[in-house]
mmCIF file with all atom_site columns, C-alpha atoms in Angstrom:
data_model
loop_
_atom_site.group_PDB
_atom_site.id
_atom_site.type_symbol
_atom_site.label_atom_id
_atom_site.label_alt_id
_atom_site.label_comp_id
_atom_site.label_asym_id
_atom_site.label_entity_id
_atom_site.label_seq_id
_atom_site.pdbx_PDB_ins_code
_atom_site.Cartn_x
_atom_site.Cartn_y
_atom_site.Cartn_z
_atom_site.occupancy
_atom_site.B_iso_or_equiv
_atom_site.pdbx_formal_charge
_atom_site.auth_seq_id
_atom_site.auth_comp_id
_atom_site.auth_asym_id
_atom_site.auth_atom_id
_atom_site.pdbx_PDB_model_num
ATOM 1  C CA . THR A 1 1  ? 136.917 -61.316 -24.424 1.00 63.00 ? 1  THR A CA 1
ATOM 2  C CA . GLU A 1 2  ? 133.395 -60.233 -24.410 1.00 73.00 ? 2  GLU A CA 1
ATOM 3  C CA . THR A 1 3  ? 132.501 -56.741 -23.018 1.00 75.00 ? 3  THR A CA 1
ATOM 4  C CA . ALA A 1 4  ? 129.085 -55.629 -21.778 1.00 67.00 ? 4  ALA A CA 1
ATOM 5  C CA . PRO A 1 5  ? 127.557 -52.597 -23.800 1.00 64.00 ? 5  PRO A CA 1
ATOM 6  C CA . PRO A 1 6  ? 127.338 -49.400 -21.985 1.00 65.00 ? 6  PRO A CA 1
ATOM 7  C CA . VAL A 1 7  ? 124.104 -49.029 -19.913 1.00 61.00 ? 7  VAL A CA 1
ATOM 8  C CA . LEU A 1 8  ? 122.478 -45.619 -20.033 1.00 75.00 ? 8  LEU A CA 1
ATOM 9  C CA . TYR A 1 9  ? 119.245 -44.695 -18.123 1.00 78.00 ? 9  TYR A CA 1
ATOM 10 C CA . ALA A 1 10 ? 117.086 -41.739 -19.077 1.00 82.00 ? 10 ALA A CA 1
ATOM 11 C CA . ARG A 1 11 ? 114.283 -40.175 -17.057 1.00 83.00 ? 11 ARG A CA 1
ATOM 12 C CA . GLY A 1 12 ? 112.034 -37.386 -18.085 1.00 89.00 ? 12 GLY A CA 1
ATOM 13 C CA . ASP A 1 13 ? 111.119 -35.741 -21.443 1.00 92.00 ? 13 ASP A CA 1
ATOM 14 C CA . LEU A 1 14 ? 113.357 -38.061 -23.993 1.00 91.00 ? 14 LEU A CA 1
ATOM 15 C CA . ALA A 1 15 ? 112.143 -35.524 -26.918 1.00 93.00 ? 15 ALA A CA 1
ATOM 16 C CA . LEU A 1 16 ? 114.971 -33.168 -25.431 1.00 93.00 ? 16 LEU A CA 1
ATOM 17 C CA . LEU A 1 17 ? 117.475 -35.575 -26.959 1.00 91.00 ? 17 LEU A CA 1
ATOM 18 C CA . ASP A 1 18 ? 116.591 -34.806 -30.385 1.00 92.00 ? 18 ASP A CA 1
ATOM 19 C CA . ARG A 1 19 ? 117.347 -31.126 -30.165 1.00 95.00 ? 19 ARG A CA 1
ATOM 20 C CA . PRO A 1 20 ? 120.634 -29.738 -30.566 1.00 96.00 ? 20 PRO A CA 1
ATOM 21 C CA . ALA A 1 21 ? 122.449 -29.597 -27.044 1.00 95.00 ? 21 ALA A CA 1
ATOM 22 C CA . VAL A 1 22 ? 125.441 -27.455 -25.555 1.00 96.00 ? 22 VAL A CA 1
ATOM 23 C CA . ALA A 1 23 ? 127.226 -28.352 -22.381 1.00 96.00 ? 23 ALA A CA 1
ATOM 24 C CA . ILE A 1 24 ? 127.895 -25.755 -19.836 1.00 96.00 ? 24 ILE A CA 1
ATOM 25 C CA . VAL A 1 25 ? 129.940 -26.935 -17.081 1.00 92.00 ? 25 VAL A CA 1
ATOM 26 C CA . GLY A 1 26 ? 132.244 -25.209 -14.521 1.00 91.00 ? 26 GLY A CA 1
ATOM 27 C CA . ALA A 1 27 ? 133.380 -24.676 -10.964 1.00 91.00 ? 27 ALA A CA 1
ATOM 28 C CA . ARG A 1 28 ? 131.266 -25.688 -8.100  1.00 91.00 ? 28 ARG A CA 1
ATOM 29 C CA . ASN A 1 29 ? 132.786 -22.623 -6.046  1.00 93.00 ? 29 ASN A CA 1
ATOM 30 C CA . ALA A 1 30 ? 131.974 -20.244 -9.032  1.00 95.00 ? 30 ALA A CA 1
ATOM 31 C CA . SER A 1 31 ? 132.420 -16.441 -8.764  1.00 96.00 ? 31 SER A CA 1
ATOM 32 C CA . ALA A 1 32 ? 129.290 -14.367 -8.880  1.00 96.00 ? 32 ALA A CA 1
ATOM 33 C CA . ALA A 1 33 ? 130.657 -12.954 -12.498 1.00 97.00 ? 33 ALA A CA 1
ATOM 34 C CA . GLY A 1 34 ? 130.998 -16.837 -13.303 1.00 96.00 ? 34 GLY A CA 1
ATOM 35 C CA . THR A 1 35 ? 127.521 -17.675 -12.254 1.00 96.00 ? 35 THR A CA 1
ATOM 36 C CA . ARG A 1 36 ? 126.005 -14.742 -13.926 1.00 97.00 ? 36 ARG A CA 1
ATOM 37 C CA . PHE A 1 37 ? 127.842 -15.467 -17.422 1.00 97.00 ? 37 PHE A CA 1
ATOM 38 C CA . ALA A 1 38 ? 126.499 -19.195 -17.069 1.00 97.00 ? 38 ALA A CA 1
ATOM 39 C CA . ARG A 1 39 ? 122.980 -18.062 -16.463 1.00 97.00 ? 39 ARG A CA 1
ATOM 40 C CA . GLN A 1 40 ? 123.117 -15.594 -19.280 1.00 98.00 ? 40 GLN A CA 1
ATOM 41 C CA . LEU A 1 41 ? 124.753 -18.057 -21.680 1.00 97.00 ? 41 LEU A CA 1
ATOM 42 C CA . ALA A 1 42 ? 122.284 -20.503 -20.979 1.00 97.00 ? 42 ALA A CA 1
ATOM 43 C CA . ILE A 1 43 ? 119.066 -18.151 -21.302 1.00 97.00 ? 43 ILE A CA 1
ATOM 44 C CA . ASP A 1 44 ? 120.656 -17.548 -24.815 1.00 97.00 ? 44 ASP A CA 1
ATOM 45 C CA . LEU A 1 45 ? 121.193 -21.102 -25.566 1.00 97.00 ? 45 LEU A CA 1
ATOM 46 C CA . ALA A 1 46 ? 117.823 -22.150 -24.784 1.00 96.00 ? 46 ALA A CA 1
ATOM 47 C CA . GLU A 1 47 ? 115.981 -19.048 -26.637 1.00 96.00 ? 47 GLU A CA 1
ATOM 48 C CA . ALA A 1 48 ? 117.952 -20.329 -29.624 1.00 96.00 ? 48 ALA A CA 1
ATOM 49 C CA . ASP A 1 49 ? 116.200 -23.965 -29.240 1.00 95.00 ? 49 ASP A CA 1
ATOM 50 C CA . HIS A 1 50 ? 119.507 -25.395 -27.598 1.00 97.00 ? 50 HIS A CA 1
ATOM 51 C CA . VAL A 1 51 ? 119.201 -27.769 -24.808 1.00 96.00 ? 51 VAL A CA 1
ATOM 52 C CA . VAL A 1 52 ? 121.682 -26.967 -22.002 1.00 96.00 ? 52 VAL A CA 1
ATOM 53 C CA . VAL A 1 53 ? 123.473 -30.282 -20.720 1.00 95.00 ? 53 VAL A CA 1
ATOM 54 C CA . SER A 1 54 ? 125.337 -30.242 -17.257 1.00 92.00 ? 54 SER A CA 1
ATOM 55 C CA . GLY A 1 55 ? 126.362 -32.498 -14.554 1.00 87.00 ? 55 GLY A CA 1
ATOM 56 C CA . LEU A 1 56 ? 123.648 -30.944 -11.898 1.00 83.00 ? 56 LEU A CA 1
ATOM 57 C CA . ALA A 1 57 ? 126.578 -30.080 -9.595  1.00 87.00 ? 57 ALA A CA 1
ATOM 58 C CA . ARG A 1 58 ? 126.476 -26.732 -7.607  1.00 89.00 ? 58 ARG A CA 1
ATOM 59 C CA . GLY A 1 59 ? 128.167 -23.413 -8.792  1.00 94.00 ? 59 GLY A CA 1
ATOM 60 C CA . ILE A 1 60 ? 128.214 -23.309 -12.794 1.00 96.00 ? 60 ILE A CA 1
ATOM 61 C CA . ASP A 1 61 ? 126.193 -26.294 -13.484 1.00 94.00 ? 61 ASP A CA 1
ATOM 62 C CA . ALA A 1 62 ? 123.298 -25.388 -11.144 1.00 94.00 ? 62 ALA A CA 1
ATOM 63 C CA . ALA A 1 63 ? 123.170 -21.734 -12.577 1.00 96.00 ? 63 ALA A CA 1
ATOM 64 C CA . ALA A 1 64 ? 123.006 -22.749 -16.123 1.00 96.00 ? 64 ALA A CA 1
ATOM 65 C CA . HIS A 1 65 ? 120.224 -25.502 -15.256 1.00 95.00 ? 65 HIS A CA 1
ATOM 66 C CA . ALA A 1 66 ? 118.200 -23.010 -13.486 1.00 96.00 ? 66 ALA A CA 1
ATOM 67 C CA . ALA A 1 67 ? 118.397 -20.291 -16.112 1.00 97.00 ? 67 ALA A CA 1
ATOM 68 C CA . ALA A 1 68 ? 117.457 -22.814 -18.958 1.00 96.00 ? 68 ALA A CA 1
ATOM 69 C CA . LEU A 1 69 ? 114.961 -25.127 -16.825 1.00 94.00 ? 69 LEU A CA 1
ATOM 70 C CA . ASP A 1 70 ? 111.724 -23.642 -18.316 1.00 94.00 ? 70 ASP A CA 1
ATOM 71 C CA . ARG A 1 71 ? 112.734 -24.625 -22.098 1.00 94.00 ? 71 ARG A CA 1
ATOM 72 C CA . GLY A 1 72 ? 114.468 -28.017 -20.829 1.00 91.00 ? 72 GLY A CA 1
ATOM 73 C CA . THR A 1 73 ? 117.691 -29.111 -19.646 1.00 94.00 ? 73 THR A CA 1
ATOM 74 C CA . ILE A 1 74 ? 119.634 -32.574 -19.431 1.00 93.00 ? 74 ILE A CA 1
ATOM 75 C CA . ALA A 1 75 ? 121.754 -33.531 -16.400 1.00 89.00 ? 75 ALA A CA 1
ATOM 76 C CA . VAL A 1 76 ? 124.187 -35.999 -16.474 1.00 87.00 ? 76 VAL A CA 1
ATOM 77 C CA . VAL A 1 77 ? 124.342 -37.684 -13.263 1.00 81.00 ? 77 VAL A CA 1
ATOM 78 C CA . ALA A 1 78 ? 127.192 -40.327 -12.539 1.00 74.00 ? 78 ALA A CA 1
ATOM 79 C CA . GLY A 1 79 ? 125.678 -42.093 -9.706  1.00 73.00 ? 79 GLY A CA 1
ATOM 80 C CA . GLY A 1 80 ? 122.423 -42.771 -11.540 1.00 69.00 ? 80 GLY A CA 1
ATOM 81 C CA . VAL A 1 81 ? 119.032 -41.238 -11.885 1.00 70.00 ? 81 VAL A CA 1
ATOM 82 C CA . ASP A 1 82 ? 117.974 -42.534 -8.323  1.00 73.00 ? 82 ASP A CA 1
ATOM 83 C CA . VAL A 1 83 ? 121.425 -41.050 -6.826  1.00 72.00 ? 83 VAL A CA 1
ATOM 84 C CA . PRO A 1 84 ? 121.710 -37.221 -7.118  1.00 68.00 ? 84 PRO A CA 1
ATOM 85 C CA . TYR A 1 85 ? 124.837 -35.823 -6.182  1.00 68.00 ? 85 TYR A CA 1
ATOM 86 C CA . PRO A 1 86 ? 125.389 -33.134 -4.764  1.00 68.00 ? 86 PRO A CA 1
ATOM 87 C CA . PRO A 1 87 ? 121.906 -33.639 -2.686  1.00 68.00 ? 87 PRO A CA 1
ATOM 88 C CA . GLU A 1 88 ? 121.127 -29.951 -3.088  1.00 66.00 ? 88 GLU A CA 1
#
């Protein structure tokens, strides 16, 4: 049987895909210490020219994105580029 190829969509600065990337993921109900650690790790990675990749969820994911946003991040969303979840 024939299977359809996977379909991926991208929106934004596609040049980010050419840089080394590191995923930072974690709990949605993260502790303050966990959130601080994720932020600092994301800053350090961004300063070393790595792209931070995460799921865009609240908690650790959001902290990592926010900390590295000025240098570029990649959000992986399961619902598609037009359906962000969670909405915040």
